[in-house]
CSV table of C-alpha atoms in Angstrom, one decimal:
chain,number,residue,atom,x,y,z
L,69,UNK,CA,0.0,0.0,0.0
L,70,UNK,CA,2.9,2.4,0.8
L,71,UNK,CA,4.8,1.6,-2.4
L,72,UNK,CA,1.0,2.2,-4.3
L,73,UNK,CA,1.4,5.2,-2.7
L,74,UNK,CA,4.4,6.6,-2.9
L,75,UNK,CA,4.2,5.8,-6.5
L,76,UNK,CA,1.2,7.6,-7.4
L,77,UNK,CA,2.9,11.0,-5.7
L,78,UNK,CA,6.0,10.5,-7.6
L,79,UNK,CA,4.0,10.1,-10.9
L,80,UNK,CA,1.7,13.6,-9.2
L,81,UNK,CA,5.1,15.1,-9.4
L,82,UNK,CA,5.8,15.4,-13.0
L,83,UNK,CA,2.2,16.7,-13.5
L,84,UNK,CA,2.1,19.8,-11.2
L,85,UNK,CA,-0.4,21.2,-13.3
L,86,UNK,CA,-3.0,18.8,-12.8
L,87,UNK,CA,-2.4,19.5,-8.8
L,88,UNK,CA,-3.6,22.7,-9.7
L,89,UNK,CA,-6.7,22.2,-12.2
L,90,UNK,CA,-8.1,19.9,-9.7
L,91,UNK,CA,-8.6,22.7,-6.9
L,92,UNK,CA,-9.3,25.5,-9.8
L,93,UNK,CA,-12.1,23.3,-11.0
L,94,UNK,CA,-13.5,22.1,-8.0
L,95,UNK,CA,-13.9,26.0,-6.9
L,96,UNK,CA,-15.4,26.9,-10.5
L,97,UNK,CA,-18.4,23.9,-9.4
L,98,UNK,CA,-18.6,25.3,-5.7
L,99,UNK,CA,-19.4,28.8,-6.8
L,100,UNK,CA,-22.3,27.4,-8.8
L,101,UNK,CA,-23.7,26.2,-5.4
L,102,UNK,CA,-22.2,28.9,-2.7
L,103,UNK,CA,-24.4,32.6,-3.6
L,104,UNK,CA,-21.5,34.9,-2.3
L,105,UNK,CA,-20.7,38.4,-3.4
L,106,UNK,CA,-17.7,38.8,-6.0
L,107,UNK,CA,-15.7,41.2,-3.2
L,108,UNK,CA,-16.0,38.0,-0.8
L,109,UNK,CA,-14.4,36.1,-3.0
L,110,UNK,CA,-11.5,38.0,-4.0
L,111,UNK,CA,-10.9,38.7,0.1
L,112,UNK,CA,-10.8,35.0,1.1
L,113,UNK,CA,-8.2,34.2,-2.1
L,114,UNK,CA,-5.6,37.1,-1.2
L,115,UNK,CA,-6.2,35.7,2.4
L,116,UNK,CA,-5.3,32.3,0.9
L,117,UNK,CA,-3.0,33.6,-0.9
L,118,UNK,CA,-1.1,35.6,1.7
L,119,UNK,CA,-1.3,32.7,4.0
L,120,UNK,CA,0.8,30.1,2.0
L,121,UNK,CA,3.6,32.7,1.0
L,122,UNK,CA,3.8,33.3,5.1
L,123,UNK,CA,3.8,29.8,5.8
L,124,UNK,CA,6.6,28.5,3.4
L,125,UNK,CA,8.4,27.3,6.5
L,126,UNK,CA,5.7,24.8,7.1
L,127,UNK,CA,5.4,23.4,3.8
L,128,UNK,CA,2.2,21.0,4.5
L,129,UNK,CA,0.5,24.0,5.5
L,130,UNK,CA,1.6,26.0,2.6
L,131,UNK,CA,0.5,23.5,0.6
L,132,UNK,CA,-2.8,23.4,1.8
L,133,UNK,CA,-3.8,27.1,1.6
L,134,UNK,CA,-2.3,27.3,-1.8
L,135,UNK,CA,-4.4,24.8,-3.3
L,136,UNK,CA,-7.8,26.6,-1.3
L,137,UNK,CA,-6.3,29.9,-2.9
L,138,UNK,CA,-6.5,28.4,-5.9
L,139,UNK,CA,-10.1,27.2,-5.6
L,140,UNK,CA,-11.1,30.4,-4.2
L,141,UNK,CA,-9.5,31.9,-7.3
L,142,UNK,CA,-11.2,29.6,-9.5
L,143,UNK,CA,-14.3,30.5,-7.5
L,144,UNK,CA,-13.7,34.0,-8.0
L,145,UNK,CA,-13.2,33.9,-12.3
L,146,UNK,CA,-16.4,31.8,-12.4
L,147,UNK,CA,-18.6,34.5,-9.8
L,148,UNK,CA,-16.9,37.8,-12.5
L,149,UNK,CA,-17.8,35.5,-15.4
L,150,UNK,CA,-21.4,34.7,-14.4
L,151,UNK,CA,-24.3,36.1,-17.2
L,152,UNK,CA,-26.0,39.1,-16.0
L,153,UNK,CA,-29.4,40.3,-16.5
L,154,UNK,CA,-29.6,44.2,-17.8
L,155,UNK,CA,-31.5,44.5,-20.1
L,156,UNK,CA,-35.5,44.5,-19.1
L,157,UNK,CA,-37.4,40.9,-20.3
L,158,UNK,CA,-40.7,41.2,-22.1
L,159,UNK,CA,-40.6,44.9,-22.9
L,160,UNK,CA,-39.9,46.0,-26.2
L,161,UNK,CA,-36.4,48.6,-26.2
L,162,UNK,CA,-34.1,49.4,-28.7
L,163,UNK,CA,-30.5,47.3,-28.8
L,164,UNK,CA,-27.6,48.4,-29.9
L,165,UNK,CA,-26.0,44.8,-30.7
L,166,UNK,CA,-22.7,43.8,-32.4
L,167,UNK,CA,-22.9,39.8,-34.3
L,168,UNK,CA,-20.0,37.8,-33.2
L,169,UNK,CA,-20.5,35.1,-35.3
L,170,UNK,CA,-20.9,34.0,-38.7
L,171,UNK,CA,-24.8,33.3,-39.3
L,172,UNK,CA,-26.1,29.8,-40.0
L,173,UNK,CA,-29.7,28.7,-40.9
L,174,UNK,CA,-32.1,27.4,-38.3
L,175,UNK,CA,-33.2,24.1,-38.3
L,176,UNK,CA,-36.8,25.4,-39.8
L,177,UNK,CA,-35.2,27.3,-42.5
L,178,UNK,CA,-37.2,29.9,-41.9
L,179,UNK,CA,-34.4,31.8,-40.7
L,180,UNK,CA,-30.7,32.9,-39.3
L,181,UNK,CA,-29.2,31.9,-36.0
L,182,UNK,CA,-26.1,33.6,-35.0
L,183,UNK,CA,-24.8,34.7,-31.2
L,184,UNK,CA,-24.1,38.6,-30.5
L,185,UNK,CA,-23.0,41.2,-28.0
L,186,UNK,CA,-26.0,43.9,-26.8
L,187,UNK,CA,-23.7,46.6,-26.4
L,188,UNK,CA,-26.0,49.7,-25.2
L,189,UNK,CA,-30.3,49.3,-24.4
L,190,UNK,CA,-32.6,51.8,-24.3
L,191,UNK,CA,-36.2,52.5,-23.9
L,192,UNK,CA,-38.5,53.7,-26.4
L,193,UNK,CA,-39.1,57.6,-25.9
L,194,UNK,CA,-43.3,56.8,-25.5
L,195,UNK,CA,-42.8,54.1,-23.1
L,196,UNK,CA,-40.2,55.8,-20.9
L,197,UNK,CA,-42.5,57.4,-19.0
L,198,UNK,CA,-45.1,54.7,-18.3
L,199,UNK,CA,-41.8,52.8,-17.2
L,200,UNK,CA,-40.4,54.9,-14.9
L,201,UNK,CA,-43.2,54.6,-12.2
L,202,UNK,CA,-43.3,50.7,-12.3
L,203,UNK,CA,-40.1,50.1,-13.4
L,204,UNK,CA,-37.7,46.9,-11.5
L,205,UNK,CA,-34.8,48.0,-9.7
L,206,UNK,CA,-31.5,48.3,-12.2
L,207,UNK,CA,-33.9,49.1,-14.7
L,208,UNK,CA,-33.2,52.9,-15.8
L,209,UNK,CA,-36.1,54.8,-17.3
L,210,UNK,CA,-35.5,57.9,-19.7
L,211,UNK,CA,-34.5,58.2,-23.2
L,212,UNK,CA,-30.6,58.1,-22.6
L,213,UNK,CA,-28.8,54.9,-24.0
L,214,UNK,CA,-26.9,52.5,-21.1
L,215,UNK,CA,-25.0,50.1,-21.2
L,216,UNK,CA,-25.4,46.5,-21.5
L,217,UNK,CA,-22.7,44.0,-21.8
L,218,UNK,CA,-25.3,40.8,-22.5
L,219,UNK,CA,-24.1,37.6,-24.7
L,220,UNK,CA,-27.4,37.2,-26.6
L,221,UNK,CA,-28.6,34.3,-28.6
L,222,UNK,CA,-29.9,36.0,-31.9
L,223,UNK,CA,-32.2,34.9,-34.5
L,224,UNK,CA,-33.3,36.9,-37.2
L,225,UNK,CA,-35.8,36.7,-40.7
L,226,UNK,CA,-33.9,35.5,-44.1
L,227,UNK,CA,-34.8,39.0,-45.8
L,228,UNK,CA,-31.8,40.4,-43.4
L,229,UNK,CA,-28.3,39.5,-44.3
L,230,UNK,CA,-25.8,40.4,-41.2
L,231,UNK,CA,-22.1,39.3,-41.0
L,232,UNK,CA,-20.0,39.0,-37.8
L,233,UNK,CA,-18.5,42.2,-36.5
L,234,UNK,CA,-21.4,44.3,-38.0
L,235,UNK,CA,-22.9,46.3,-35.3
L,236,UNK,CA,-27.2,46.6,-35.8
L,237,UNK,CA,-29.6,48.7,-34.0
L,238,UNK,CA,-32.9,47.3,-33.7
L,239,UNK,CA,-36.6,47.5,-31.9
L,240,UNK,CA,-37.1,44.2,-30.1
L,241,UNK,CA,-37.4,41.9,-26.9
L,242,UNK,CA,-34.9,40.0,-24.8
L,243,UNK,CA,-36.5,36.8,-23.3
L,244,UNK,CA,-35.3,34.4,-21.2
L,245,UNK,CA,-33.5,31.4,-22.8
L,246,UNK,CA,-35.8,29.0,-21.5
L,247,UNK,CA,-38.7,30.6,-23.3
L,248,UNK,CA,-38.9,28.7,-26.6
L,249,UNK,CA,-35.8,27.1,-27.3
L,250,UNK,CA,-35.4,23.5,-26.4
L,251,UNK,CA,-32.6,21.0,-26.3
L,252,UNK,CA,-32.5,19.4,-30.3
L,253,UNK,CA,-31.6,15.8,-28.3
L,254,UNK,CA,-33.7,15.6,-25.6
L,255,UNK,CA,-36.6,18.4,-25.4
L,256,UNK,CA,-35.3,19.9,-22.1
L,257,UNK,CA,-35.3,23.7,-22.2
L,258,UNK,CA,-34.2,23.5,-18.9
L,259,UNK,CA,-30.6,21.4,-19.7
L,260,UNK,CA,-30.7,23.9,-22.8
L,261,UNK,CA,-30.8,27.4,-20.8
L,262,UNK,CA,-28.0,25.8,-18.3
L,263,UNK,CA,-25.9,24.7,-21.3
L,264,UNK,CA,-26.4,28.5,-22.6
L,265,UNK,CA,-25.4,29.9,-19.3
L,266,UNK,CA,-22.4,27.9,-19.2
L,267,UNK,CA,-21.6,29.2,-22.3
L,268,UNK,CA,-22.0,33.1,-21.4
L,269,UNK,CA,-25.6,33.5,-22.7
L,270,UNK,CA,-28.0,35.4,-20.6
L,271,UNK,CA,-30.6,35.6,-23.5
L,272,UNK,CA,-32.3,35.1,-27.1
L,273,UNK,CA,-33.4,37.9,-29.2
L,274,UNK,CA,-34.9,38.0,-32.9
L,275,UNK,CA,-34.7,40.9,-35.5
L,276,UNK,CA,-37.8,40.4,-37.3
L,277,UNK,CA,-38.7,42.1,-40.9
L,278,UNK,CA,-40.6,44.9,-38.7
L,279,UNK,CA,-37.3,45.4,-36.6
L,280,UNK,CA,-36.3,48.2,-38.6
L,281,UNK,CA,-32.5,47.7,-38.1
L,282,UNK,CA,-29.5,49.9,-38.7
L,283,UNK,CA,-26.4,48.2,-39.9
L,284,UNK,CA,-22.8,50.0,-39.6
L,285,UNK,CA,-19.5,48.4,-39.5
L,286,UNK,CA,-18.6,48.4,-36.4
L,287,UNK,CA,-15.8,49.7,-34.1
L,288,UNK,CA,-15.2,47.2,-31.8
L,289,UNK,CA,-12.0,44.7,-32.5
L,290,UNK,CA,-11.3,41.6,-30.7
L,291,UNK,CA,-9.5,38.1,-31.0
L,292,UNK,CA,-12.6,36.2,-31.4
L,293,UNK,CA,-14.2,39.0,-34.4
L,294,UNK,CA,-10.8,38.4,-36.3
L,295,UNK,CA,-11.1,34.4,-36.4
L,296,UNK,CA,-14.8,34.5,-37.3
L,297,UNK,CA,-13.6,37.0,-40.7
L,298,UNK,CA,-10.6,34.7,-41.3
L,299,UNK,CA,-12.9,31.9,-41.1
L,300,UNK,CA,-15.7,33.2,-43.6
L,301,UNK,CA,-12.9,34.6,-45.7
L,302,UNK,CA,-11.2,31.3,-46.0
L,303,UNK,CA,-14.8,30.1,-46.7
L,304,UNK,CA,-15.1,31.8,-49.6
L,305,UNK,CA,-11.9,31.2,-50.4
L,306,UNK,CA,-12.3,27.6,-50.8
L,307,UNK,CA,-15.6,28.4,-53.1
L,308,UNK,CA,-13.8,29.5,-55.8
L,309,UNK,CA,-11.1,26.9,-55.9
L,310,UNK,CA,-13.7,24.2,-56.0
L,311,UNK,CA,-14.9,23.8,-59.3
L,312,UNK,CA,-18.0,22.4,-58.9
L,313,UNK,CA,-21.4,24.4,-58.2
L,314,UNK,CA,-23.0,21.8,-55.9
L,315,UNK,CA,-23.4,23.8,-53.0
L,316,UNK,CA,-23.7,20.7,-50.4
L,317,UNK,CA,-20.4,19.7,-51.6
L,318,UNK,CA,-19.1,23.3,-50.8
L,319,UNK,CA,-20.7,23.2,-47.4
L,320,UNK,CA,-19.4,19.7,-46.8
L,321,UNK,CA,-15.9,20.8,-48.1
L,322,UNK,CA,-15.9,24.4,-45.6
L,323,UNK,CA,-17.1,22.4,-42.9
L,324,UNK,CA,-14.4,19.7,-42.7
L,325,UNK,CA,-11.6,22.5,-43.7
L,326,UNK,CA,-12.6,25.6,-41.6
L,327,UNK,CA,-15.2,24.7,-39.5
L,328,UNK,CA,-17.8,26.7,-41.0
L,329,UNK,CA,-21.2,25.0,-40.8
L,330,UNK,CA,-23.3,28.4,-42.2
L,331,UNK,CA,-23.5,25.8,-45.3
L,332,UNK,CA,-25.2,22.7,-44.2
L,333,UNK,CA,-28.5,22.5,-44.9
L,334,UNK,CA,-31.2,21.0,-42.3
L,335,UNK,CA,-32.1,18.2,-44.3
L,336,UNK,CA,-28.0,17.6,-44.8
L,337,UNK,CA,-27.3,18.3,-41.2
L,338,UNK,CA,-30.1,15.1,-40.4
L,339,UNK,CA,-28.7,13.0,-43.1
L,340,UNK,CA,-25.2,12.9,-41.2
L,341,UNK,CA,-26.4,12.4,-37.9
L,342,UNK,CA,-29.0,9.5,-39.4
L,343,UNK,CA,-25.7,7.8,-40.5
L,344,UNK,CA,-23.8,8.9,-37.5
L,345,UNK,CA,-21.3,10.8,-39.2
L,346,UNK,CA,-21.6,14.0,-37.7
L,347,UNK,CA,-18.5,14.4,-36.4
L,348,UNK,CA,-16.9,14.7,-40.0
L,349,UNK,CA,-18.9,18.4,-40.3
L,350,UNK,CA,-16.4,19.4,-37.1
L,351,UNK,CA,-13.0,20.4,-36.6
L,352,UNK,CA,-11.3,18.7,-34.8
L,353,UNK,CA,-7.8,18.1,-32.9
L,354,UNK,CA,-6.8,15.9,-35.5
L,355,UNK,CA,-6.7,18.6,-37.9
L,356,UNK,CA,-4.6,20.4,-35.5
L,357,UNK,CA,-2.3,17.8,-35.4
L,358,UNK,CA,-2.0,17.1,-39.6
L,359,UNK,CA,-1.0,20.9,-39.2
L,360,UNK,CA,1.4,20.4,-36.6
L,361,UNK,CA,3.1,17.0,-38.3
L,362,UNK,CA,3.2,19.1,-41.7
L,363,UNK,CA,4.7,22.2,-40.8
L,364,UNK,CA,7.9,20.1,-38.9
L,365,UNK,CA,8.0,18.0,-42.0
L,366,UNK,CA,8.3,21.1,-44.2
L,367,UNK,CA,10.8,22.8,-41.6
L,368,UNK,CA,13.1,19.7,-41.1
L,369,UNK,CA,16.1,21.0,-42.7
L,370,UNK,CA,15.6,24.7,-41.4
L,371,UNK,CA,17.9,24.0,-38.2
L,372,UNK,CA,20.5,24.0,-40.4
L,373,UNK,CA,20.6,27.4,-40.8
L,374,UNK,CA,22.0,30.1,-38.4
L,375,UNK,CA,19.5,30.3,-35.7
L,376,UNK,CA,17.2,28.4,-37.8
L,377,UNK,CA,15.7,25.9,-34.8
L,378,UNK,CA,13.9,29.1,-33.1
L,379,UNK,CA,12.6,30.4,-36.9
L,380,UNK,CA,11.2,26.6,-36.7
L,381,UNK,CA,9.5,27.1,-34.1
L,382,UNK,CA,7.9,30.0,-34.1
L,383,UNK,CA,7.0,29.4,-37.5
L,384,UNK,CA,5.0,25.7,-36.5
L,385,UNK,CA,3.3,27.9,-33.9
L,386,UNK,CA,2.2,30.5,-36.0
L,387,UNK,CA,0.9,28.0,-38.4
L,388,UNK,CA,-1.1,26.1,-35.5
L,389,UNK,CA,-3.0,29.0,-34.6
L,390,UNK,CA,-3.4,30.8,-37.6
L,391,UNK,CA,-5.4,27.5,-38.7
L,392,UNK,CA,-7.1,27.4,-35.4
L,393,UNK,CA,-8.3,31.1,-36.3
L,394,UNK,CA,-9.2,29.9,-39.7
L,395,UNK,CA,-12.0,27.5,-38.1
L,396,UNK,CA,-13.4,30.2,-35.9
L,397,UNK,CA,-11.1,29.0,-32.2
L,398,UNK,CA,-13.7,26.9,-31.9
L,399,UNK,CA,-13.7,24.9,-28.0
L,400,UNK,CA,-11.8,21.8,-29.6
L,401,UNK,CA,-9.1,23.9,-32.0
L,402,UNK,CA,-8.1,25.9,-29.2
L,403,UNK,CA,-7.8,22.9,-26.9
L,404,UNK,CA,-5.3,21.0,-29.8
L,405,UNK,CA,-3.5,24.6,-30.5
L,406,UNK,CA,-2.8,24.9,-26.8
L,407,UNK,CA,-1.8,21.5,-26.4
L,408,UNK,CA,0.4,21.5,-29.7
L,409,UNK,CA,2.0,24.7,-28.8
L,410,UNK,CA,3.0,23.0,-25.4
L,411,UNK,CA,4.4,20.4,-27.4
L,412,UNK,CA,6.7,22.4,-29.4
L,413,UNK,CA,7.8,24.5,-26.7
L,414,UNK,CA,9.0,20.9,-25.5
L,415,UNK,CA,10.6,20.4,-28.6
L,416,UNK,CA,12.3,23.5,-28.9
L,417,UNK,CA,13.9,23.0,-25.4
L,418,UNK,CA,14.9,19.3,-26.1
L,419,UNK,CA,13.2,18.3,-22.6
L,420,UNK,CA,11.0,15.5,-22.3
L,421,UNK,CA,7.9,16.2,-22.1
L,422,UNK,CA,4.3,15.5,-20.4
L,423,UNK,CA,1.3,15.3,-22.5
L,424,UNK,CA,-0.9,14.9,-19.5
L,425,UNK,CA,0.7,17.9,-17.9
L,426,UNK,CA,0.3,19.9,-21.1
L,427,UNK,CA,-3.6,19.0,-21.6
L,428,UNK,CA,-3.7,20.2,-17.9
L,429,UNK,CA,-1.8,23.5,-18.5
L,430,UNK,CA,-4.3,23.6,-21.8
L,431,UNK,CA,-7.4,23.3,-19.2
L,432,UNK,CA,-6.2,25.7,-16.9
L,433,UNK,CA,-5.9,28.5,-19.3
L,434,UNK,CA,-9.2,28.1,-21.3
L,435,UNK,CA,-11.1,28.0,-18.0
L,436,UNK,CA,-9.5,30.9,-16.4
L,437,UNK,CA,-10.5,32.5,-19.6
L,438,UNK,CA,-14.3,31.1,-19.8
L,439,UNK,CA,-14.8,29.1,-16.6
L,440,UNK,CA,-18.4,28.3,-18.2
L,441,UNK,CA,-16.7,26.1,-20.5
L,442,UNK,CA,-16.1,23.5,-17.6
L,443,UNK,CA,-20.0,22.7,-18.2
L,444,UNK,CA,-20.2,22.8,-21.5
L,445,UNK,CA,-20.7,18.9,-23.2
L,446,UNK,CA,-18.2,20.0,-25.9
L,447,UNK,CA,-15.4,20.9,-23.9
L,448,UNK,CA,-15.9,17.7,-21.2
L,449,UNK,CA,-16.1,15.1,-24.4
L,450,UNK,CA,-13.3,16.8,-26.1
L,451,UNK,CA,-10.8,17.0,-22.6
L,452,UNK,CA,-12.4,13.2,-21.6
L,453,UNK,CA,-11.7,12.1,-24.8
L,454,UNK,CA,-7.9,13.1,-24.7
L,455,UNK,CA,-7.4,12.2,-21.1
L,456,UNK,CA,-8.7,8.5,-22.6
L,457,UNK,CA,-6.2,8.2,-24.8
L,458,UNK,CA,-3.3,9.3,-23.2
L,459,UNK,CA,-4.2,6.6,-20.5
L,460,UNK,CA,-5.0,3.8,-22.5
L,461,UNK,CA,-3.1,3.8,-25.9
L,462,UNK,CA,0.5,3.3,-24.2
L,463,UNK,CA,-1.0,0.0,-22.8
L,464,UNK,CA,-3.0,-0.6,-25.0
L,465,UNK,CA,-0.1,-0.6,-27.4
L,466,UNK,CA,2.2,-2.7,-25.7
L,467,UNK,CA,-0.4,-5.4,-25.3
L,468,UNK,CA,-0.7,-5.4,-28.6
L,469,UNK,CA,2.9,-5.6,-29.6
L,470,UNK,CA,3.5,-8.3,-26.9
């Protein structure tokens, strides 16, 4: 029992990062059942925090309070990150909203689906007035524009035609997620609104024909806006190199290349999953990982050179995530682009190297970014599904070669 033991910290060793995801996830999960202000929080990790670098004499103790530092922390990023209601529900007020994503057509075909940002709300001028004596509390009344801040799910007719990064103002309604959309799998609107949550949604919208919106180009710049027009640019890049004009084909092609799924068709979309090939329409790690293999093919020879290991390098890392950008960063690119990028930095210092411990580090730093993600079925299949192999293919391997 005490060699089982000693053997299982020695291996805990050479993964120090998953010492530290385990206590950074488990505070992410207790925040979701502890109600506590944010400013709580943030006290009770620099208490934590303060309390292991003043204990490094005792280094069990130190220990301890730097692993409940880091679940406080964790804690902390998932309390700043939760969705917030601003906007009113059920009255009609006019959005300033900013599309973050390319738009694809709704299972009915009736019309677009797409996920933005409402930047600024404000009531109409003829119903300021009859809100202001009844309004909630948080609720301004007035004719003045405020801010918002709210991830929206947005749907919108087929007669509009809106591109990622645009920026519309519009006459409409923020509901509640839960308040006609349903789970496609099992029916659930209440699995679906959690999943949305997780995800940084605090609400649907639609931009109807009567909406009377007002497009501009928009100011705003960020990381995520730049993949999205990478991604439909490299869409429609690929449409004109393919020479033929059937258009499933295209979407088939931009799908399994980019990511982009704005292409596939409802009735394509149920064909794949009645065959159980939906997974082709996604990108993937392995894609990541052709990328990765390719590139240090290419650059073999370029150590020759003068200095010509680092240009290697930073080359195959450009190239990982300049094709994750291409399919949008989507949850399971970025998961392979971290993890690659570990495992070139391993390669370019000549140390050996831990895949578990990278897929660890690669955990840590998409859920300090979004700590929703832990609770999103995408991320936990594609993390589960990497964790699986890492464990079983070396044994599995050597049982077969025996």
């Amino acid at each position: 029992m005490r060699a089982a033991a000693k053997t299982i910290s020695e291996k805990m060793r050479t993964v120090p990062l998953l010492r530290a995801l385990v206590p950074f996830v488990c505070g992410i999960v207790c925040e979701t059942f502890v109600e506590v202000p944010l400013t709580v929080w943030i006290v009770a990790t620099a208490a934590c925090a303060a309390t292991a670098i003043l204990a490094q004499k005792h280094p069990s103790i130190s220990t301890l309070y730097t692993a409940l530092a880091i679940l406080l922390f964790g804690a902390t990023l998932a309390r700043f990150h939760t969705p917030r209601e601003v906007i009113p529900r059920g009255e009609r007020v006019w959005i300033e909203l900013r599309i973050d994503d390319n738009p694809s057509l709704s299972s009915s075909g009736r019309s677009f689906r797409t996920s933005g940002v409402a930047l600024r709300w404000r009531r109409e001028p003829e119903e300021s007035a009859m809100a202001a004596g009844g309004r909630k509390e948080g609720h301004p009344a007035g004719n003045d524009w405020h801010p918002a801040g709210e991830k929206l799910i947005v749907g919108f007719d087929t007669m509009w035609r809106f591109e990622a990064g645009r920026t519309v103002v519009f006459r409409g309604y923020v509901n509640p997620i839960a308040s006609g959309e349903t789970d496609s799998i099992n029916n659930n609107t209440t699995s679906y609104s959690r999943l949305m949550s997780a995800r940084g949604y605090s609400g649907r919208t639609y931009i109807s024909k009567y909406s009377r919106p007002e497009v501009s180009p928009g100011k705003a710049k960020s990381l995520a806006l730049f993949a999205r027009k990478m991604q439909a640019a490299a869409t429609a890049r690929l449409r004109r190199l393919l020479s033929t004009h059937n258009e499933d084909a295209i979407a088939v092609a931009a799908a399994m290349t980019t990511g982009d799924r704005t292409g596939i068709t409802p009735e394509l979309k149920q064909a794949y999953s009645r065959t159980g090939a939906s997974h082709l329409l996604a990108v993937s790690g392995l894609h990541v990982g052709m990328v990765f293999l390719i590139i240090n093919v290419l650059l073999y020879l370029l150590p020759l050179a003068r200095h010509g290991h680092i240009a290697k390098n930073i080359l195959a890392v450009v190239a990982i995530w300049l094709y994750a950008s291409l399919t949008g960063l989507s949850p399971s690119a970025t998961r392979a682009a971290f993890m690659f990028t570990g495992a070139q930095a391993a390669l370019a210092s000549s140390r050996s190297r831990s895949a578990v411990n990278i897929m660890c580090g690669t955990a840590l730093v998409m859920l300090a970014v979004r700590p929703g993600l832990l609770f999103d079925i995408s991320f936990q299949l594609s993390f589960i599904a990497v964790a699986a192999i890492l464990a079983w293919f070396g044994p599995l391997y050597r049982l077969v070669e025996s």
